[in-house]
Amino acid sequence: MTGSTHLLETSAETAHLFYFSNVRNAKALREQLLAGDARLAYALVDGRAVLDPFQLLVAAGRAAEAARDDRLKTRNVHSEVVYNLAPDTNIGGAFRNFGVVDDSQALAVVKIGGQRDEAESDLIDLIDGTPESTERIGSDVDLERIRKCYKLTPAEMAHRTQLINTVVTAMALKGVTQAAITTTSDA
Amino acid sequence: MLPTGAELIYQGAEARVYCVPFLGRKAVAKERFSKAYRHPVLDRKLTSRRVVQEARLLQRCRRAGVAAPAVYHVDLGASTIYMEHIDATTVRDHLHQATLRAEQVSLLAQQIGQLLARMHQADVIHGDLTTSNMMLRKQEEGDQRLVAIDFGLSYTSTLPEDKAVDLYVLERAFLSTHPNSEQMFQEILDFYRATGKGSGAQQVLKRLDEVRLRGRKRSMIG
């Protein structure tokens, strides 16, 4: 068993995480996703864009909430996970930066709901690569890519213990804009 | 809805603060509640706006190099911000416990002065500066031991007046909570001046002298 299962507290849903290295069929997977193949009901995330499992879980938690409230911005709950990893609302950009691309070699996979064993055997079937322990999530991260994707300052990059928190903060504030900040107080 | 296992740690006039399990971490959930005396539509609008504002200001502070809790999730429907749980003691408790050596007090004054200067450089007005809203991390994380919390009354402003009032509120809180802290507070202001040099700190401190004479509220006459 290599996957891991996590409770998404805010929606009471469950998320399963998996990790694959030496992936050889990334191009085919991306094309399958693009074609809307229903069998690929997973979020496939490029390992280079993943710093920590927590990043994936925050994206998954928000996606599960959006699905519950019927306010998904993308096609389904799994594409929403990929979209939620991005700090802005550009859907195409989110898929280019965080989703599976033709040269992806490591893939982090998020599955919301369902049974872990089923998802796991299905994924081993779909992905031509080596299943790894989810403890390896984050080990293939490309920090330069993270810096660019989240537009981080040198000081934010230097603060390694807080880097994951800075990334998650950027994700959490995506779309949280509706209020104008004013100096008036009515308290 | 709050996760099961939420433990109430603080109840204020505007919000309840819980310690909650969140995706494998310990987190703080701050839930703003509605006010029965306000019109429901206005109430929803105000509450939601303040949740958004608080979350954005937390990020703004972090970007500016002011240590503040990370935002994990904003649930606008439930008016709740999930944020980093900081393993820390308040500056208030730290100053009250045992006797601190003079150089320890100076070091703390330096950290506070620098934090306030950086926050004001980013045009963030905290609005409720007290020694309970500043925390010292138990574990050193780089040089960022001091963390500012509770941006529930915060807003942005470029005005020296607003920044001066921010400092004045802290001064009053300091002197009433910590007897004989005049010297420490002066040190804080000295570090504030040094760090905020060239970005208006001087003007703010000048303004602070005026605010001290008249109090927090500005006269509306004239």
Short mmCIF file of C-alpha atoms in Angstrom, two decimals:
data_model
loop_
_atom_site.label_atom_id
_atom_site.label_comp_id
_atom_site.label_asym_id
_atom_site.label_seq_id
_atom_site.Cartn_x
_atom_site.Cartn_y
_atom_site.Cartn_z
CA MET A 1 0.00 0.00 0.00
CA THR A 2 1.53 3.30 -1.05
CA GLY A 3 -1.32 5.82 -1.00
CA SER A 4 -2.54 7.79 1.99
CA THR A 5 -6.04 8.84 3.07
CA HIS A 6 -6.98 12.16 4.66
CA LEU A 7 -10.11 13.70 6.09
CA LEU A 8 -11.11 17.04 4.55
CA GLU A 9 -12.67 18.51 7.68
CA THR A 10 -14.58 21.40 6.14
CA SER A 11 -16.62 19.16 3.84
CA ALA A 12 -16.34 15.83 5.71
CA GLU A 13 -15.10 14.32 2.42
CA THR A 14 -12.08 12.05 2.08
CA ALA A 15 -9.04 12.57 -0.13
CA HIS A 16 -6.55 9.92 -1.18
CA LEU A 17 -3.03 10.84 -2.24
CA PHE A 18 -0.68 8.84 -4.44
CA TYR A 19 2.72 9.47 -5.94
CA PHE A 20 4.37 8.08 -9.07
CA SER A 21 7.92 8.53 -10.37
CA ASN A 22 9.49 7.58 -13.72
CA VAL A 23 6.21 8.29 -15.50
CA ARG A 24 6.52 7.46 -19.20
CA ASN A 25 3.00 8.12 -20.50
CA ALA A 26 2.44 11.72 -19.38
CA LYS A 27 1.55 12.86 -22.90
CA ALA A 28 -1.09 10.16 -23.29
CA LEU A 29 -2.52 10.97 -19.86
CA ARG A 30 -2.77 14.65 -20.68
CA GLU A 31 -4.55 13.89 -23.94
CA GLN A 32 -6.93 11.53 -22.16
CA LEU A 33 -7.77 14.29 -19.66
CA LEU A 34 -8.27 16.82 -22.41
CA ALA A 35 -10.65 14.46 -24.18
CA GLY A 36 -12.66 14.27 -20.95
CA ASP A 37 -12.14 10.54 -20.43
CA ALA A 38 -14.44 9.72 -17.51
CA ARG A 39 -12.12 6.99 -16.30
CA LEU A 40 -9.53 9.60 -15.35
CA ALA A 41 -11.44 10.89 -12.35
CA TYR A 42 -8.24 12.01 -10.65
CA ALA A 43 -6.28 15.20 -10.20
CA LEU A 44 -2.89 14.64 -11.83
CA VAL A 45 -0.34 17.14 -10.56
CA ASP A 46 3.19 17.60 -11.86
CA GLY A 47 5.63 16.62 -9.09
CA ARG A 48 7.83 19.64 -9.84
CA ALA A 49 5.08 21.99 -8.68
CA VAL A 50 4.43 20.24 -5.36
CA LEU A 51 6.25 21.37 -2.26
CA ASP A 52 4.34 19.45 0.38
CA PRO A 53 1.30 17.17 0.71
CA PHE A 54 -0.40 19.93 2.71
CA GLN A 55 -0.51 22.04 -0.47
CA LEU A 56 -2.44 19.26 -2.24
CA LEU A 57 -4.80 18.77 0.69
CA VAL A 58 -5.67 22.48 0.91
CA ALA A 59 -6.51 22.44 -2.82
CA ALA A 60 -8.54 19.25 -2.36
CA GLY A 61 -10.43 20.64 0.64
CA ARG A 62 -11.49 23.70 -1.24
CA ALA A 63 -12.48 21.66 -4.30
CA ALA A 64 -14.67 19.36 -2.20
CA GLU A 65 -16.40 22.38 -0.65
CA ALA A 66 -17.03 23.93 -4.06
CA ALA A 67 -18.45 20.64 -5.37
CA ARG A 68 -20.74 20.34 -2.35
CA ASP A 69 -22.01 23.91 -2.80
CA ASP A 70 -22.32 23.47 -6.56
CA ARG A 71 -19.94 26.30 -7.40
CA LEU A 72 -17.10 24.60 -9.26
CA LYS A 73 -15.15 26.90 -11.58
CA THR A 74 -13.92 24.01 -13.71
CA ARG A 75 -15.33 20.82 -15.22
CA ASN A 76 -15.27 18.57 -12.17
CA VAL A 77 -13.98 18.26 -8.63
CA HIS A 78 -10.64 16.83 -9.76
CA SER A 79 -9.85 19.52 -12.30
CA GLU A 80 -10.82 21.95 -9.53
CA VAL A 81 -8.02 20.57 -7.34
CA VAL A 82 -5.47 21.46 -10.02
CA TYR A 83 -7.06 24.87 -10.50
CA ASN A 84 -6.98 25.53 -6.74
CA LEU A 85 -3.21 25.06 -6.63
CA ALA A 86 -2.76 28.25 -8.66
CA PRO A 87 -2.73 31.65 -6.93
CA ASP A 88 -4.77 33.29 -9.70
CA THR A 89 -7.97 32.60 -11.60
CA ASN A 90 -6.41 31.70 -14.95
CA ILE A 91 -7.61 28.16 -15.58
CA GLY A 92 -5.40 27.42 -18.60
CA GLY A 93 -2.35 28.71 -16.75
CA ALA A 94 -3.19 26.56 -13.74
CA PHE A 95 -3.20 23.44 -15.89
CA ARG A 96 0.06 24.36 -17.62
CA ASN A 97 1.83 25.11 -14.34
CA PHE A 98 0.37 22.47 -12.05
CA GLY A 99 -1.28 19.79 -14.17
CA VAL A 100 0.28 16.88 -16.04
CA VAL A 101 2.22 18.08 -19.11
CA ASP A 102 3.99 16.12 -21.83
CA ASP A 103 7.33 16.04 -20.02
CA SER A 104 6.02 15.28 -16.53
CA GLN A 105 8.06 12.55 -14.92
CA ALA A 106 6.72 12.57 -11.39
CA LEU A 107 3.01 12.77 -10.70
CA ALA A 108 1.14 13.45 -7.49
CA VAL A 109 -2.41 12.16 -7.72
CA VAL A 110 -5.39 13.33 -5.68
CA LYS A 111 -8.61 11.33 -5.58
CA ILE A 112 -11.62 12.73 -3.76
CA GLY A 113 -14.02 10.16 -2.36
CA GLY A 114 -14.18 6.47 -3.24
CA GLN A 115 -12.08 3.61 -1.95
CA ARG A 116 -8.32 3.92 -1.81
CA ASP A 117 -7.61 0.32 -2.92
CA GLU A 118 -9.79 0.70 -5.98
CA ALA A 119 -8.21 4.00 -6.92
CA GLU A 120 -4.77 2.58 -6.37
CA SER A 121 -5.15 -0.46 -8.61
CA ASP A 122 -6.85 1.69 -11.22
CA LEU A 123 -3.98 4.18 -11.16
CA ILE A 124 -1.33 1.46 -11.43
CA ASP A 125 -3.21 0.39 -14.54
CA LEU A 126 -3.43 3.91 -15.99
CA ILE A 127 -0.03 5.33 -15.15
CA ASP A 128 3.07 3.84 -16.69
CA GLY A 129 5.47 4.60 -13.84
CA THR A 130 6.71 3.55 -10.40
CA PRO A 131 4.25 3.85 -7.48
CA GLU A 132 5.99 5.54 -4.57
CA SER A 133 5.15 6.14 -0.95
CA THR A 134 3.32 9.45 -0.45
CA GLU A 135 6.18 10.40 1.84
CA ARG A 136 8.04 11.20 -1.36
CA ILE A 137 5.58 13.97 -2.22
CA GLY A 138 7.61 17.17 -2.40
CA SER A 139 10.94 15.46 -3.13
CA ASP A 140 10.85 16.35 -6.84
CA VAL A 141 9.91 19.99 -6.29
CA ASP A 142 11.45 22.61 -8.57
CA LEU A 143 11.86 25.62 -6.30
CA GLU A 144 12.43 28.01 -9.18
CA ARG A 145 9.12 26.91 -10.61
CA ILE A 146 7.42 27.41 -7.24
CA ARG A 147 8.93 30.89 -7.00
CA LYS A 148 7.59 31.82 -10.44
CA CYS A 149 4.16 30.24 -10.06
CA TYR A 150 3.46 31.95 -6.75
CA LYS A 151 5.42 35.14 -7.53
CA LEU A 152 7.48 34.84 -4.34
CA THR A 153 9.95 37.44 -3.13
CA PRO A 154 13.57 36.50 -2.30
CA ALA A 155 12.76 36.95 1.40
CA GLU A 156 9.83 34.56 1.12
CA MET A 157 12.03 32.00 -0.65
CA ALA A 158 14.74 32.30 2.00
CA HIS A 159 12.33 31.53 4.79
CA ARG A 160 12.23 27.79 4.23
CA THR A 161 10.20 26.86 7.29
CA GLN A 162 7.50 29.32 6.23
CA LEU A 163 7.65 28.65 2.47
CA ILE A 164 4.86 26.10 2.45
CA ASN A 165 2.73 28.47 4.56
CA THR A 166 3.35 31.32 2.12
CA VAL A 167 2.35 29.10 -0.80
CA VAL A 168 -0.84 27.96 0.93
CA THR A 169 -1.71 31.56 1.87
CA ALA A 170 -1.45 32.54 -1.80
CA MET A 171 -3.77 29.66 -2.72
CA ALA A 172 -6.24 30.43 0.06
CA LEU A 173 -6.59 34.08 -0.99
CA LYS A 174 -7.29 33.28 -4.61
CA GLY A 175 -10.63 34.84 -5.50
CA VAL A 176 -11.06 36.31 -2.01
CA THR A 177 -11.45 39.87 -3.23
CA GLN A 178 -14.99 41.01 -3.15
CA ALA A 179 -14.48 43.63 -0.48
CA ALA A 180 -12.87 46.97 -1.02
CA ILE A 181 -10.45 47.88 1.74
CA THR A 182 -11.40 51.25 3.07
CA THR A 183 -10.34 53.40 5.93
CA THR A 184 -13.86 54.04 7.11
CA SER A 185 -14.90 52.37 10.28
CA ASP A 186 -18.44 51.80 11.39
CA ALA A 187 -17.58 49.92 14.56
CA MET B 1 -19.22 24.36 9.31
CA LEU B 2 -16.47 23.94 11.86
CA PRO B 3 -14.71 20.59 11.99
CA THR B 4 -15.58 18.23 14.81
CA GLY B 5 -13.05 18.49 17.60
CA ALA B 6 -13.05 22.29 17.51
CA GLU B 7 -12.06 23.71 20.86
CA LEU B 8 -13.07 27.25 21.76
CA ILE B 9 -10.03 29.23 22.87
CA TYR B 10 -11.27 32.78 22.75
CA GLN B 11 -14.57 34.57 22.55
CA GLY B 12 -14.57 38.20 21.54
CA ALA B 13 -17.22 40.75 20.68
CA GLU B 14 -16.94 40.09 16.96
CA ALA B 15 -15.62 36.57 16.64
CA ARG B 16 -15.01 33.21 18.24
CA VAL B 17 -11.59 31.64 17.93
CA TYR B 18 -11.19 27.86 17.92
CA CYS B 19 -8.33 25.46 17.85
CA VAL B 20 -9.19 22.88 15.17
CA PRO B 21 -7.65 19.90 13.42
CA PHE B 22 -7.10 20.87 9.78
CA LEU B 23 -5.70 18.52 7.14
CA GLY B 24 -3.27 16.92 9.53
CA ARG B 25 -2.21 20.15 11.20
CA LYS B 26 -3.33 22.07 14.21
CA ALA B 27 -5.00 25.29 13.05
CA VAL B 28 -6.87 28.27 14.40
CA ALA B 29 -10.38 28.95 13.07
CA LYS B 30 -11.69 32.46 13.54
CA GLU B 31 -15.42 32.66 13.01
CA ARG B 32 -17.11 36.03 12.85
CA PHE B 33 -20.67 35.79 14.02
CA SER B 34 -23.67 37.83 13.03
CA LYS B 35 -25.05 40.66 15.08
CA ALA B 36 -28.72 40.35 15.84
CA TYR B 37 -29.17 44.11 16.14
CA ARG B 38 -28.05 44.75 12.56
CA HIS B 39 -30.23 44.46 9.52
CA PRO B 40 -29.61 40.94 8.13
CA VAL B 41 -28.56 42.10 4.66
CA LEU B 42 -26.21 44.74 6.00
CA ASP B 43 -24.90 42.29 8.57
CA ARG B 44 -24.00 39.66 5.97
CA LYS B 45 -22.30 42.25 3.82
CA LEU B 46 -20.27 43.75 6.66
CA THR B 47 -19.29 40.38 8.10
CA SER B 48 -18.16 39.02 4.76
CA ARG B 49 -16.25 42.19 3.94
CA ARG B 50 -14.38 42.05 7.22
CA VAL B 51 -13.47 38.41 6.79
CA VAL B 52 -12.03 39.18 3.36
CA GLN B 53 -10.22 42.24 4.66
CA GLU B 54 -8.65 40.43 7.56
CA ALA B 55 -7.42 37.56 5.36
CA ARG B 56 -5.95 39.94 2.80
CA LEU B 57 -4.18 41.98 5.45
CA LEU B 58 -2.59 38.84 6.89
CA GLN B 59 -1.14 38.14 3.47
CA ARG B 60 -0.10 41.75 2.97
CA CYS B 61 1.83 41.67 6.24
CA ARG B 62 3.58 38.43 5.37
CA ARG B 63 4.58 39.81 1.97
CA ALA B 64 6.06 42.85 3.67
CA GLY B 65 8.16 40.69 5.95
CA VAL B 66 5.97 41.13 9.01
CA ALA B 67 5.47 37.74 10.61
CA ALA B 68 1.74 37.00 10.84
CA PRO B 69 -0.25 33.74 10.80
CA ALA B 70 -0.47 32.02 7.41
CA VAL B 71 -3.95 31.74 5.93
CA TYR B 72 -4.90 28.13 5.19
CA HIS B 73 -8.44 28.60 4.03
CA VAL B 74 -11.15 31.25 3.85
CA ASP B 75 -14.72 30.00 4.13
CA LEU B 76 -16.80 33.04 3.25
CA GLY B 77 -20.08 31.17 3.61
CA ALA B 78 -19.29 30.44 7.25
CA SER B 79 -17.38 33.73 7.80
CA THR B 80 -14.41 31.69 8.99
CA ILE B 81 -10.69 32.04 8.41
CA TYR B 82 -8.55 28.97 9.01
CA MET B 83 -5.02 29.99 9.86
CA GLU B 84 -1.69 28.81 11.16
CA HIS B 85 -1.64 27.83 14.81
CA ILE B 86 1.31 29.61 16.35
CA ASP B 87 3.04 27.85 19.20
CA ALA B 88 3.88 30.91 21.20
CA THR B 89 3.41 32.97 24.32
CA THR B 90 2.00 36.47 24.21
CA VAL B 91 4.41 39.34 24.77
CA ARG B 92 2.16 40.23 27.69
CA ASP B 93 2.76 36.93 29.48
CA HIS B 94 6.41 37.00 28.54
CA LEU B 95 6.87 40.39 30.19
CA HIS B 96 4.90 39.35 33.26
CA GLN B 97 6.77 36.13 33.87
CA ALA B 98 9.95 36.21 35.94
CA THR B 99 12.40 39.04 35.69
CA LEU B 100 13.97 39.68 32.32
CA ARG B 101 17.47 41.03 32.00
CA ALA B 102 17.88 44.50 30.54
CA GLU B 103 19.38 43.19 27.30
CA GLN B 104 16.50 40.76 26.84
CA VAL B 105 14.07 43.63 27.20
CA SER B 106 16.07 45.66 24.68
CA LEU B 107 16.07 42.82 22.20
CA LEU B 108 12.32 42.48 22.49
CA ALA B 109 11.90 46.25 22.11
CA GLN B 110 13.99 46.04 18.96
CA GLN B 111 11.83 43.26 17.52
CA ILE B 112 8.63 45.13 18.32
CA GLY B 113 9.92 48.43 16.92
CA GLN B 114 11.07 46.79 13.70
CA LEU B 115 7.86 44.85 13.25
CA LEU B 116 5.73 47.97 13.70
CA ALA B 117 7.90 49.97 11.32
CA ARG B 118 7.69 47.31 8.61
CA MET B 119 3.95 46.98 9.09
CA HIS B 120 3.43 50.72 8.78
CA GLN B 121 5.76 50.84 5.77
CA ALA B 122 3.31 48.44 4.14
CA ASP B 123 0.50 50.87 5.13
CA VAL B 124 -1.15 48.31 7.38
CA ILE B 125 -2.77 49.84 10.45
CA HIS B 126 -3.30 47.11 13.01
CA GLY B 127 -6.04 48.93 14.91
CA ASP B 128 -5.74 46.96 18.13
CA LEU B 129 -2.10 46.85 19.13
CA THR B 130 -1.63 45.39 22.59
CA THR B 131 0.97 43.14 24.12
CA SER B 132 -1.60 40.33 23.85
CA ASN B 133 -1.73 40.69 20.08
CA MET B 134 1.99 40.14 19.69
CA MET B 135 3.35 36.66 20.22
CA LEU B 136 6.77 35.16 20.63
CA ARG B 137 7.28 31.87 18.87
CA LYS B 138 8.63 29.16 21.12
CA GLN B 139 10.73 27.80 18.33
CA GLU B 140 13.03 30.13 16.53
CA GLU B 141 12.15 30.28 12.84
CA GLY B 142 14.90 32.22 11.21
CA ASP B 143 14.95 35.68 12.73
CA GLN B 144 11.16 35.91 12.89
CA ARG B 145 10.38 35.19 16.50
CA LEU B 146 7.82 37.94 16.97
CA VAL B 147 4.47 37.42 15.30
CA ALA B 148 1.62 39.92 15.04
CA ILE B 149 -1.86 38.45 15.41
CA ASP B 150 -5.53 39.51 15.29
CA PHE B 151 -6.00 41.78 12.32
CA GLY B 152 -9.73 41.91 12.97
CA LEU B 153 -9.76 45.71 13.31
CA SER B 154 -7.04 46.37 10.74
CA TYR B 155 -7.17 48.44 7.60
CA THR B 156 -4.79 50.09 5.18
CA SER B 157 -3.90 53.74 5.28
CA THR B 158 -1.00 55.92 4.24
CA LEU B 159 -1.80 58.68 6.74
CA PRO B 160 0.75 59.46 9.48
CA GLU B 161 -2.24 60.26 11.67
CA ASP B 162 -3.56 56.69 11.50
CA LYS B 163 -0.12 55.23 12.15
CA ALA B 164 0.42 57.58 15.08
CA VAL B 165 -2.90 56.57 16.62
CA ASP B 166 -1.89 52.92 16.14
CA LEU B 167 1.26 53.57 18.19
CA TYR B 168 -0.67 55.61 20.73
CA VAL B 169 -3.08 52.72 21.34
CA LEU B 170 -0.09 50.45 21.96
CA GLU B 171 1.51 52.98 24.28
CA ARG B 172 -1.62 53.18 26.40
CA ALA B 173 -1.94 49.39 26.45
CA PHE B 174 1.72 49.03 27.34
CA LEU B 175 1.74 51.48 30.20
CA SER B 176 -1.48 50.18 31.73
CA THR B 177 -0.52 46.49 31.47
CA HIS B 178 3.17 46.75 32.30
CA PRO B 179 4.11 49.13 35.10
CA ASN B 180 7.40 51.01 34.69
CA SER B 181 7.67 50.19 31.00
CA GLU B 182 8.16 53.81 29.88
CA GLN B 183 11.79 53.16 29.08
CA MET B 184 11.02 50.03 27.09
CA PHE B 185 8.35 51.82 25.11
CA GLN B 186 10.79 54.63 24.33
CA GLU B 187 13.22 51.99 23.06
CA ILE B 188 10.49 50.57 20.84
CA LEU B 189 9.93 54.02 19.35
CA ASP B 190 13.68 54.47 18.81
CA PHE B 191 13.85 51.21 16.84
CA TYR B 192 10.69 52.21 14.99
CA ARG B 193 12.39 55.45 13.98
CA ALA B 194 15.60 53.71 12.92
CA THR B 195 13.87 51.00 10.86
CA GLY B 196 11.33 53.29 9.26
CA LYS B 197 13.89 55.93 8.38
CA GLY B 198 13.17 57.57 5.04
CA SER B 199 9.66 56.22 4.88
CA GLY B 200 7.82 58.59 7.12
CA ALA B 201 8.56 57.16 10.58
CA GLN B 202 9.77 60.59 11.67
CA GLN B 203 6.50 62.19 10.66
CA VAL B 204 4.52 59.49 12.43
CA LEU B 205 6.43 60.06 15.67
CA LYS B 206 5.95 63.78 15.42
CA ARG B 207 2.29 63.17 14.99
CA LEU B 208 2.33 60.82 17.98
CA ASP B 209 3.30 63.79 20.19
CA GLU B 210 0.19 65.63 19.05
CA VAL B 211 -2.01 62.58 19.53
CA ARG B 212 -0.72 62.19 23.10
CA LEU B 213 -1.91 65.68 23.90
CA ARG B 214 -5.40 65.23 22.56
CA GLY B 215 -6.08 61.49 22.88
CA ARG B 216 -7.08 58.90 20.32
CA LYS B 217 -10.13 60.66 18.93
CA ARG B 218 -9.66 63.57 16.66
CA SER B 219 -11.59 66.74 17.24
CA MET B 220 -14.08 67.30 14.49
CA ILE B 221 -14.37 71.00 15.14
CA GLY B 222 -13.20 73.34 12.42
#
